[in-house]
Short mmCIF file of C-alpha atoms in Angstrom, two decimals:
data_model
loop_
_atom_site.label_atom_id
_atom_site.label_comp_id
_atom_site.label_asym_id
_atom_site.label_seq_id
_atom_site.Cartn_x
_atom_site.Cartn_y
_atom_site.Cartn_z
CA MET S 21 108.66 204.05 -240.54
CA ASP S 22 105.94 206.65 -241.36
CA TRP S 23 107.07 208.48 -244.45
CA GLY S 24 104.15 211.11 -244.03
CA ASP S 25 104.64 214.47 -242.40
CA THR S 26 103.46 214.83 -238.70
CA PRO S 27 100.91 217.57 -238.14
CA GLU S 28 103.37 219.99 -237.01
CA GLN S 29 105.85 219.06 -240.09
CA GLU S 30 102.84 219.48 -242.36
CA ASP S 31 102.15 222.83 -240.80
CA PHE S 32 105.78 223.88 -241.16
CA ARG S 33 105.53 222.62 -244.91
CA MET S 34 102.77 224.84 -245.38
CA SER S 35 104.33 227.97 -243.95
CA VAL S 36 107.45 227.45 -246.10
CA ARG S 37 105.34 226.80 -249.18
CA SER S 38 103.52 230.33 -248.88
CA PHE S 39 107.03 232.36 -247.69
CA ILE S 40 108.23 230.96 -250.98
CA GLN S 41 105.04 232.04 -253.07
CA GLU S 42 104.84 235.58 -251.38
CA ARG S 43 108.50 236.32 -250.63
CA LEU S 44 110.68 234.92 -253.41
CA PRO S 45 112.06 238.20 -255.61
CA ASP S 46 110.53 238.09 -259.37
CA TYR S 47 114.13 237.73 -260.31
CA TYR S 48 113.93 233.99 -259.31
CA ARG S 49 110.79 233.25 -261.22
CA GLY S 50 109.58 232.55 -264.58
CA GLU S 51 111.24 231.53 -267.76
CA ALA S 52 114.05 234.36 -267.56
CA TYR S 53 115.39 232.90 -264.24
CA GLU S 54 115.04 229.50 -265.95
CA ARG S 55 117.32 229.94 -268.40
CA ARG S 56 119.78 231.53 -266.37
CA ARG S 57 119.84 228.45 -264.00
CA VAL S 58 120.36 226.24 -266.73
CA GLU S 59 123.25 228.57 -268.17
CA ASP S 60 124.90 228.95 -264.98
CA ALA S 61 124.88 226.07 -262.78
CA GLU S 62 126.98 227.90 -260.31
CA GLN S 63 124.64 230.36 -259.88
CA ASP S 64 123.98 231.23 -256.16
CA TRP S 65 122.42 234.06 -254.48
CA GLN S 66 125.18 234.48 -252.07
CA TRP S 67 127.57 234.62 -255.21
CA GLU S 68 125.34 237.20 -256.88
CA MET S 69 125.49 239.38 -253.70
CA MET S 70 128.99 239.96 -254.35
CA HIS S 71 129.54 239.60 -258.07
CA GLY S 72 126.15 240.04 -259.64
CA SER S 73 124.56 242.74 -261.74
CA ASP S 74 122.66 245.59 -259.93
CA GLU S 75 119.42 243.62 -260.53
CA ALA S 76 120.86 240.29 -259.23
CA ARG S 77 122.31 242.01 -256.12
CA SER S 78 119.46 243.65 -255.26
CA ALA S 79 117.34 240.35 -255.89
CA ALA S 80 119.80 238.37 -253.71
CA GLN S 81 119.69 240.95 -250.73
CA GLU S 82 115.95 240.90 -251.00
CA TRP S 83 115.79 237.13 -250.59
CA SER S 84 118.77 236.95 -247.96
CA ASP S 85 116.75 239.56 -245.87
CA ALA S 86 113.62 237.54 -246.24
CA LEU S 87 115.25 234.15 -245.14
CA ALA S 88 117.24 236.18 -242.49
CA GLU S 89 113.74 236.87 -240.85
CA HIS S 90 113.60 233.25 -240.02
CA GLY S 91 117.14 232.39 -239.44
CA TRP S 92 116.43 230.15 -243.14
CA ASN S 93 119.99 231.26 -244.60
CA ALA S 94 121.68 229.06 -242.44
CA PRO S 95 119.10 226.35 -241.35
CA ASN S 96 121.42 224.15 -240.03
CA TRP S 97 123.35 226.64 -237.71
CA PRO S 98 122.31 226.79 -233.86
CA THR S 99 120.41 230.42 -233.44
CA GLU S 100 123.32 231.88 -231.61
CA TYR S 101 125.31 231.79 -234.50
CA GLY S 102 122.79 233.58 -236.57
CA GLY S 103 121.02 230.20 -237.79
CA SER S 104 117.18 228.82 -237.03
CA GLY S 105 118.24 226.04 -235.26
CA LEU S 106 115.64 224.19 -237.42
CA SER S 107 114.93 220.33 -236.60
CA THR S 108 116.82 217.84 -239.27
CA MET S 109 113.42 217.11 -240.71
CA GLU S 110 112.41 220.74 -240.96
CA GLN S 111 115.71 221.62 -242.75
CA PHE S 112 114.67 218.48 -244.91
CA ILE S 113 111.48 219.91 -245.46
CA LEU S 114 112.54 223.47 -246.29
CA LYS S 115 115.30 221.94 -248.90
CA GLN S 116 112.39 219.92 -250.31
CA GLU S 117 110.08 222.75 -250.80
CA LEU S 118 112.91 225.12 -252.15
CA GLY S 119 113.93 222.43 -254.67
CA SER S 120 110.31 221.95 -255.73
CA ALA S 121 109.99 225.32 -256.54
CA HIS S 122 113.35 225.90 -258.21
CA ALA S 123 113.93 228.49 -255.81
CA PRO S 124 117.66 229.51 -254.73
CA GLU S 125 118.55 227.08 -252.30
CA VAL S 126 119.52 228.29 -248.62
CA GLY S 127 123.24 228.20 -247.59
CA GLY S 128 124.51 227.63 -251.23
CA GLY S 129 128.09 227.30 -252.07
CA ASN S 130 131.15 226.18 -249.93
CA GLY S 131 130.22 228.36 -246.83
CA ILE S 132 127.06 227.83 -244.93
CA PRO S 133 126.52 224.05 -245.45
CA GLN S 134 130.27 222.97 -245.24
CA ILE S 135 133.15 225.15 -243.60
CA GLY S 136 130.04 226.69 -241.31
CA PRO S 137 129.28 223.39 -239.62
CA THR S 138 132.87 221.99 -239.74
CA LEU S 139 133.85 225.37 -237.64
CA LEU S 140 131.03 224.62 -235.37
CA VAL S 141 132.52 221.01 -234.83
CA HIS S 142 136.22 221.68 -234.72
CA GLY S 143 136.76 225.51 -234.59
CA THR S 144 137.79 227.54 -231.41
CA ASP S 145 135.40 230.08 -230.05
CA GLU S 146 137.57 232.73 -231.80
CA GLN S 147 137.49 231.14 -234.90
CA LYS S 148 133.90 230.88 -234.97
CA GLU S 149 133.39 234.58 -233.98
CA LYS S 150 136.15 235.45 -236.85
CA PHE S 151 134.46 233.42 -239.60
CA LEU S 152 130.61 232.52 -238.93
CA GLY S 153 128.92 235.80 -239.12
CA PRO S 154 130.71 237.33 -242.10
CA THR S 155 130.41 233.76 -244.04
CA LEU S 156 126.52 234.21 -242.97
CA ARG S 157 126.01 237.67 -244.48
CA GLY S 158 127.81 236.69 -247.71
CA GLU S 159 131.02 238.60 -246.72
CA MET S 160 133.26 235.62 -247.10
CA LEU S 161 132.66 233.50 -250.13
CA TRP S 162 134.78 230.01 -249.83
CA ALA S 163 136.57 227.66 -252.30
CA GLN S 164 137.77 224.18 -251.38
CA GLY S 165 141.59 223.50 -251.57
CA TYR S 166 141.47 219.67 -251.69
CA SER S 167 142.60 218.19 -254.60
CA GLU S 168 145.98 218.19 -256.38
CA PRO S 169 147.51 217.08 -259.43
CA GLY S 170 148.59 213.86 -258.22
CA ALA S 171 146.00 213.69 -255.51
CA GLY S 172 142.07 213.52 -256.47
CA SER S 173 140.72 210.50 -255.62
CA ASP S 174 143.56 209.59 -253.60
CA LEU S 175 143.44 212.87 -251.61
CA ALA S 176 145.74 211.45 -248.50
CA SER S 177 148.38 211.54 -250.99
CA LEU S 178 148.46 215.26 -251.05
CA GLN S 179 151.90 217.08 -251.08
CA THR S 180 151.27 221.06 -250.93
CA ARG S 181 153.63 221.82 -248.09
CA ALA S 182 152.86 224.16 -245.02
CA ILE S 183 156.03 224.82 -242.94
CA ARG S 184 155.99 226.63 -239.82
CA ASP S 185 157.89 229.93 -239.24
CA GLY S 186 157.14 231.39 -236.19
CA ASP S 187 153.63 232.62 -235.84
CA GLU S 188 152.77 231.71 -239.35
CA TYR S 189 152.78 228.59 -241.89
CA VAL S 190 154.58 229.08 -245.31
CA ILE S 191 152.82 227.36 -247.95
CA ASN S 192 154.20 226.10 -251.43
CA GLY S 193 152.48 223.78 -253.78
CA GLN S 194 149.62 223.32 -256.20
CA LYS S 195 145.48 222.45 -255.71
CA MET S 196 143.41 221.20 -258.64
CA TRP S 197 140.02 221.59 -259.39
CA THR S 198 139.64 224.56 -256.98
CA SER S 199 135.75 225.45 -257.79
CA THR S 200 134.68 228.75 -257.56
CA ALA S 201 138.06 230.37 -256.38
CA HIS S 202 137.91 232.89 -259.02
CA LYS S 203 134.66 233.99 -257.35
CA SER S 204 135.98 233.50 -253.53
CA ASN S 205 137.87 235.77 -251.26
CA TYR S 206 138.66 232.86 -248.73
CA LEU S 207 139.70 229.16 -249.01
CA PHE S 208 139.59 226.19 -246.81
CA GLY S 209 141.73 223.19 -247.46
CA MET S 210 144.39 220.42 -246.26
CA PHE S 211 147.96 220.91 -246.67
CA ARG S 212 151.18 218.48 -245.47
CA THR S 213 152.89 219.63 -242.36
CA ASP S 214 154.44 216.48 -241.37
CA PRO S 215 155.79 214.56 -244.85
CA ASP S 216 157.32 211.81 -242.61
CA ALA S 217 154.27 210.66 -240.91
CA PRO S 218 151.72 208.16 -242.57
CA LYS S 219 149.72 209.55 -245.34
CA HIS S 220 146.73 210.09 -243.51
CA ARG S 221 148.60 211.67 -240.63
CA GLY S 222 150.87 214.56 -241.05
CA ILE S 223 148.20 216.70 -242.57
CA THR S 224 146.66 220.18 -241.24
CA PHE S 225 143.25 221.88 -241.94
CA MET S 226 143.62 225.75 -242.57
CA VAL S 227 141.73 228.70 -243.76
CA MET S 228 143.17 231.75 -245.52
CA GLU S 229 142.53 234.88 -247.12
CA MET S 230 143.01 234.62 -251.07
CA THR S 231 143.77 238.55 -251.26
CA GLU S 232 147.11 237.66 -249.45
CA PRO S 233 150.13 237.40 -251.24
CA GLY S 234 151.46 234.49 -253.03
CA ILE S 235 148.38 232.58 -254.23
CA THR S 236 147.51 232.70 -257.88
CA VAL S 237 144.19 231.13 -259.33
CA ARG S 238 144.16 230.12 -263.18
CA PRO S 239 140.85 229.32 -264.69
CA ILE S 240 139.65 225.78 -266.25
CA VAL S 241 137.12 226.11 -268.61
CA ALA S 242 135.01 222.89 -268.80
CA MET S 243 133.67 220.76 -271.92
CA ASP S 244 130.53 222.97 -271.40
CA TRP S 245 132.46 226.17 -271.98
CA ARG S 246 131.78 227.14 -268.45
CA HIS S 247 134.35 228.69 -266.15
CA ALA S 248 133.53 226.99 -262.77
CA THR S 249 136.86 225.63 -261.51
CA ASN S 250 140.66 226.29 -261.29
CA GLU S 251 144.31 225.38 -260.43
CA THR S 252 145.57 227.29 -257.37
CA PHE S 253 149.41 227.78 -256.98
CA PHE S 254 151.04 228.61 -253.60
CA GLU S 255 154.19 230.27 -253.54
CA ASP S 256 155.12 231.22 -250.20
CA MET S 257 152.12 232.27 -249.00
CA ARG S 258 151.80 233.03 -245.13
CA VAL S 259 149.11 232.02 -243.25
CA PRO S 260 148.65 232.70 -239.34
CA VAL S 261 148.93 229.74 -237.01
CA ASP S 262 145.47 230.93 -235.67
CA GLN S 263 143.85 229.90 -238.68
CA VAL S 264 144.57 226.33 -238.08
CA ILE S 265 141.19 224.38 -237.72
CA GLY S 266 141.45 221.26 -235.19
CA GLU S 267 144.57 219.66 -234.15
CA VAL S 268 148.07 220.39 -236.14
CA ASN S 269 148.54 216.88 -238.43
CA ARG S 270 145.21 215.94 -237.54
CA GLY S 271 143.50 217.84 -240.28
CA TRP S 272 142.51 214.58 -242.19
CA TYR S 273 139.73 214.05 -239.70
CA VAL S 274 138.34 217.73 -239.99
CA GLY S 275 138.68 217.52 -243.72
CA MET S 276 136.58 214.15 -243.76
CA THR S 277 134.01 215.70 -241.36
CA LEU S 278 133.57 218.56 -243.95
CA LEU S 279 132.76 215.98 -246.67
CA ASP S 280 130.22 213.92 -244.73
CA PHE S 281 128.46 217.37 -244.71
CA GLU S 282 129.27 217.94 -248.47
CA ARG S 283 128.15 214.33 -249.53
CA SER S 284 124.86 214.19 -247.31
CA GLY S 285 122.82 216.87 -249.51
CA ILE S 286 119.05 215.68 -249.14
CA ALA S 287 117.66 218.39 -251.35
CA GLY S 288 118.46 216.69 -254.93
CA ALA S 289 115.56 214.19 -254.97
CA ALA S 290 112.87 217.29 -254.81
CA ALA S 291 114.80 218.70 -257.84
CA GLN S 292 115.04 215.63 -259.66
CA ARG S 293 111.29 214.96 -259.33
CA GLU S 294 110.46 218.58 -260.65
CA THR S 295 112.65 218.00 -263.47
CA LEU S 296 111.17 214.57 -264.53
CA ALA S 297 107.77 215.89 -264.04
CA GLU S 298 108.33 218.93 -266.37
CA THR S 299 109.79 216.34 -269.08
CA VAL S 300 106.55 214.39 -268.92
CA GLU S 301 104.39 217.63 -269.16
CA THR S 302 106.23 218.49 -272.46
CA ILE S 303 105.94 215.14 -273.96
CA GLN S 304 102.32 215.15 -273.18
CA ALA S 305 101.58 218.42 -274.87
CA ASP S 306 103.49 217.30 -277.74
CA ALA S 307 104.91 220.83 -278.26
CA ILE S 308 108.31 219.71 -279.39
CA PRO S 309 108.73 216.10 -281.36
CA ASN S 310 109.93 213.44 -279.01
CA ARG S 311 109.75 209.77 -278.39
CA GLY S 312 108.56 209.64 -274.98
CA HIS S 313 106.02 206.84 -276.11
CA GLN S 314 108.96 204.77 -276.68
CA LEU S 315 110.68 205.45 -273.59
CA ARG S 316 107.81 204.89 -271.04
CA SER S 317 109.64 202.06 -269.42
CA GLU S 318 112.86 204.17 -269.10
CA ILE S 319 111.18 207.26 -267.68
CA ALA S 320 109.15 204.94 -265.39
CA GLU S 321 112.46 203.64 -264.06
CA ARG S 322 113.80 207.37 -263.50
CA ALA S 323 110.70 207.83 -261.27
CA ILE S 324 111.10 204.95 -259.33
CA GLU S 325 114.85 205.66 -258.95
CA ILE S 326 113.90 209.26 -257.76
CA GLU S 327 111.86 207.65 -255.05
CA VAL S 328 114.73 205.43 -254.05
CA ASN S 329 116.92 208.54 -253.52
CA ASN S 330 114.31 210.52 -251.59
CA ASN S 331 114.33 207.60 -249.33
CA LEU S 332 118.25 207.50 -249.18
CA ALA S 333 118.04 211.05 -248.54
CA MET S 334 115.38 210.53 -245.59
CA ARG S 335 117.59 208.03 -244.11
CA ILE S 336 120.16 210.51 -243.99
CA ALA S 337 118.03 213.23 -242.50
CA SER S 338 116.80 210.89 -239.67
CA MET S 339 120.48 209.96 -238.80
CA GLN S 340 121.09 213.59 -238.67
CA ALA S 341 117.94 214.16 -236.48
CA SER S 342 119.51 211.47 -234.22
CA GLY S 343 122.70 213.40 -233.56
CA LEU S 344 124.62 211.42 -236.09
CA ILE S 345 126.85 212.12 -238.81
CA PRO S 346 126.41 210.22 -241.97
CA ASN S 347 129.61 208.37 -243.16
CA TYR S 348 129.09 205.39 -245.57
CA GLU S 349 125.55 206.43 -245.67
CA ALA S 350 126.35 210.16 -246.77
CA SER S 351 128.61 207.93 -249.34
CA MET S 352 125.76 206.17 -250.69
CA GLY S 353 123.41 209.39 -251.14
CA LYS S 354 126.29 210.92 -252.84
CA ALA S 355 127.03 208.07 -255.64
CA TYR S 356 123.34 207.16 -256.02
CA THR S 357 122.50 210.93 -256.53
CA THR S 358 125.18 211.84 -258.96
CA GLU S 359 124.51 208.70 -261.00
CA LEU S 360 120.99 209.30 -261.07
CA GLU S 361 121.53 212.80 -262.17
CA GLN S 362 123.74 211.19 -265.42
CA ARG S 363 121.09 208.84 -265.96
CA LEU S 364 118.09 211.53 -266.01
CA ALA S 365 119.96 213.63 -268.40
CA ARG S 366 120.55 210.69 -270.46
CA THR S 367 116.85 209.94 -270.92
CA GLY S 368 116.08 213.43 -271.60
CA MET S 369 118.40 213.47 -274.29
CA LYS S 370 117.13 210.35 -275.83
CA THR S 371 113.30 211.81 -275.51
CA PHE S 372 113.82 214.65 -277.51
CA GLY S 373 116.06 213.13 -280.21
CA LEU S 374 118.01 215.55 -282.61
CA TYR S 375 116.41 218.53 -280.77
CA SER S 376 118.54 217.69 -277.86
CA GLY S 377 121.45 219.01 -279.93
CA LEU S 378 120.38 222.38 -279.52
CA TRP S 379 122.49 224.21 -276.94
CA ASP S 380 120.86 227.80 -276.94
CA ALA S 381 118.56 228.12 -273.85
CA ASP S 382 116.72 230.71 -275.92
CA ASP S 383 115.98 229.05 -279.03
CA GLU S 384 112.27 228.17 -278.88
CA ARG S 385 112.86 224.61 -280.65
CA SER S 386 115.08 223.95 -277.14
CA PRO S 387 113.44 221.26 -275.23
CA LEU S 388 112.99 222.42 -271.54
CA ARG S 389 115.38 225.37 -272.26
CA SER S 390 118.20 222.86 -273.44
CA ALA S 391 118.29 221.67 -269.34
CA HIS S 392 119.04 218.09 -270.25
CA THR S 393 121.53 219.15 -273.12
CA ARG S 394 123.45 221.18 -270.73
CA THR S 395 123.06 218.65 -267.68
CA TYR S 396 124.09 215.79 -269.78
CA VAL S 397 127.54 217.60 -270.82
CA SER S 398 128.21 219.19 -267.26
CA SER S 399 127.12 215.73 -265.47
CA VAL S 400 130.21 213.99 -266.59
CA VAL S 401 132.37 215.50 -263.55
CA MET S 402 129.62 214.65 -260.98
CA THR S 403 130.64 211.33 -260.40
CA ILE S 404 134.00 212.47 -259.88
CA ALA S 405 133.68 215.79 -257.51
CA GLY S 406 133.39 215.39 -253.96
CA GLY S 407 134.95 212.02 -254.22
CA SER S 408 134.46 209.49 -257.12
CA SER S 409 131.79 207.15 -257.34
CA GLU S 410 134.52 204.42 -256.86
CA ILE S 411 135.76 206.01 -253.60
CA GLN S 412 132.31 206.08 -252.39
CA ARG S 413 131.74 202.32 -252.98
CA ASN S 414 135.31 201.61 -251.21
CA ILE S 415 133.82 203.49 -248.44
CA ILE S 416 130.56 201.71 -248.52
CA ALA S 417 132.30 198.51 -248.43
CA THR S 418 134.70 198.76 -245.74
CA ARG S 419 132.91 201.14 -243.27
CA GLY S 420 129.45 199.97 -244.16
CA LEU S 421 129.79 196.40 -245.02
CA GLY S 422 132.86 195.58 -242.81
CA LEU S 423 134.68 194.30 -246.20
CA PRO S 424 138.69 194.27 -245.59
CA ARG S 425 140.72 196.81 -247.53
CA GLY S 426 141.95 195.26 -250.92
#
C-alpha cells in the first residue's frame, strides 16, 4: 500500500492547512488556549456554544460558521443532512490536520460522530429530520446512557427497565458514568424492555430529552478534580414510543453500531505525534531540567508506537472507505490508542522528573503547561471508558482471531 497522499489528497491537505491558518479564531490559538485545553479535557466548541463565556460562544460560533461553509462540521454525514460528504480518506486528512494544529476537532462530543451516524444507519426518516439538524447546529448536546452500577464492561447485564404504557415507555433505574450529562439536554441509551429474554436480547435503544420530569443527574468528581461524568437516575420517566431507534428488543445491535463509530477514532495518532514532538523540543531547548538524554530509547519507542497507531488508524479508514464498518479493527485501535496515551504520559512524567509534580498550568516551571501531569492522572480511565481493554481483547480474540469464548 502507498502510504503517501495521491495528488488529489495532497491538494485537499493543503487546502485544509490553509483553512486552519486563515479561519481558526484567535481564541483557539496560542498559550492561553493550550492552557485551557490542558485544564479542560472535555472542552469542545459545541459545548462552548451553549455553556461558554461570551468570548467562548463568539469564537465557537465563528468556528462553526467557518466549518459549515464546507460542511466540515459533520464531515462524515451526507450532504443532504448538512454534512460535507467527504470521502473517508478526506475525513482522515481533515482530522489529521486539525489534530496536528491542536485546533478544535470537528464533530466533537457524542452527537455528530456517534448518535448522528447511528441515526443515519438505524433511524427513520422522521427521526433523522427531528434530531440531525439540531445536533448539527449544536442545539442538541448528547450524553450516553450505557453503563450501570452492575453493568459496565458486561454491558448486556444492564437492568434499567423501560415498560410500555400506551404510546410511552416508563423508565426506572440508574445509569453510571454518564459523561457530560450535566452539560447535555438529550441522552441516548439502552434499556431493558424484556427481562425474560437472553441478556443480549430484550434491550431497546432510545433517545430522550433530559429536561423531562423523572431524570436526575448527580456529579462524579474524578481524581483529577474535574467534573466530567455523572450518575443518572430515572424515576417514572416517560419516553414516547417514536423515540425508539431501530427495533424494540433489538437495541443491542444499534448500541454496538454506535460503539463501533466511537471506537474507530482516527485522529489520535496525529495529536500524539505533536505531543511527543513538543516534548522533544522542550528537551532540546533545555529550558526546564529534564532527563531526556537518559530516556532516549523510551522516547524512541513512543515515536515508533505512534507510527504503529497511525497505521492502525489508516487501516480503519481504508475499511470505511470500502463501505465496511470496523468491528474488531476498531477494538484494536481503541485499545492501542488509549494504552499508548498512558505510556506517553508516563514517559513525559519521567522526562521532567520532580517538575512533573507541578499541577498549575500557569506556573512558568510547569513543563508543557503540566500537560503530561494532567494526562497521567486523567488517563487512568481511558482504558476503561468506551469498553475496557479487557473487553476489547475479548472482541479481538473472538471476532478477529475466531477463538472460542471462554
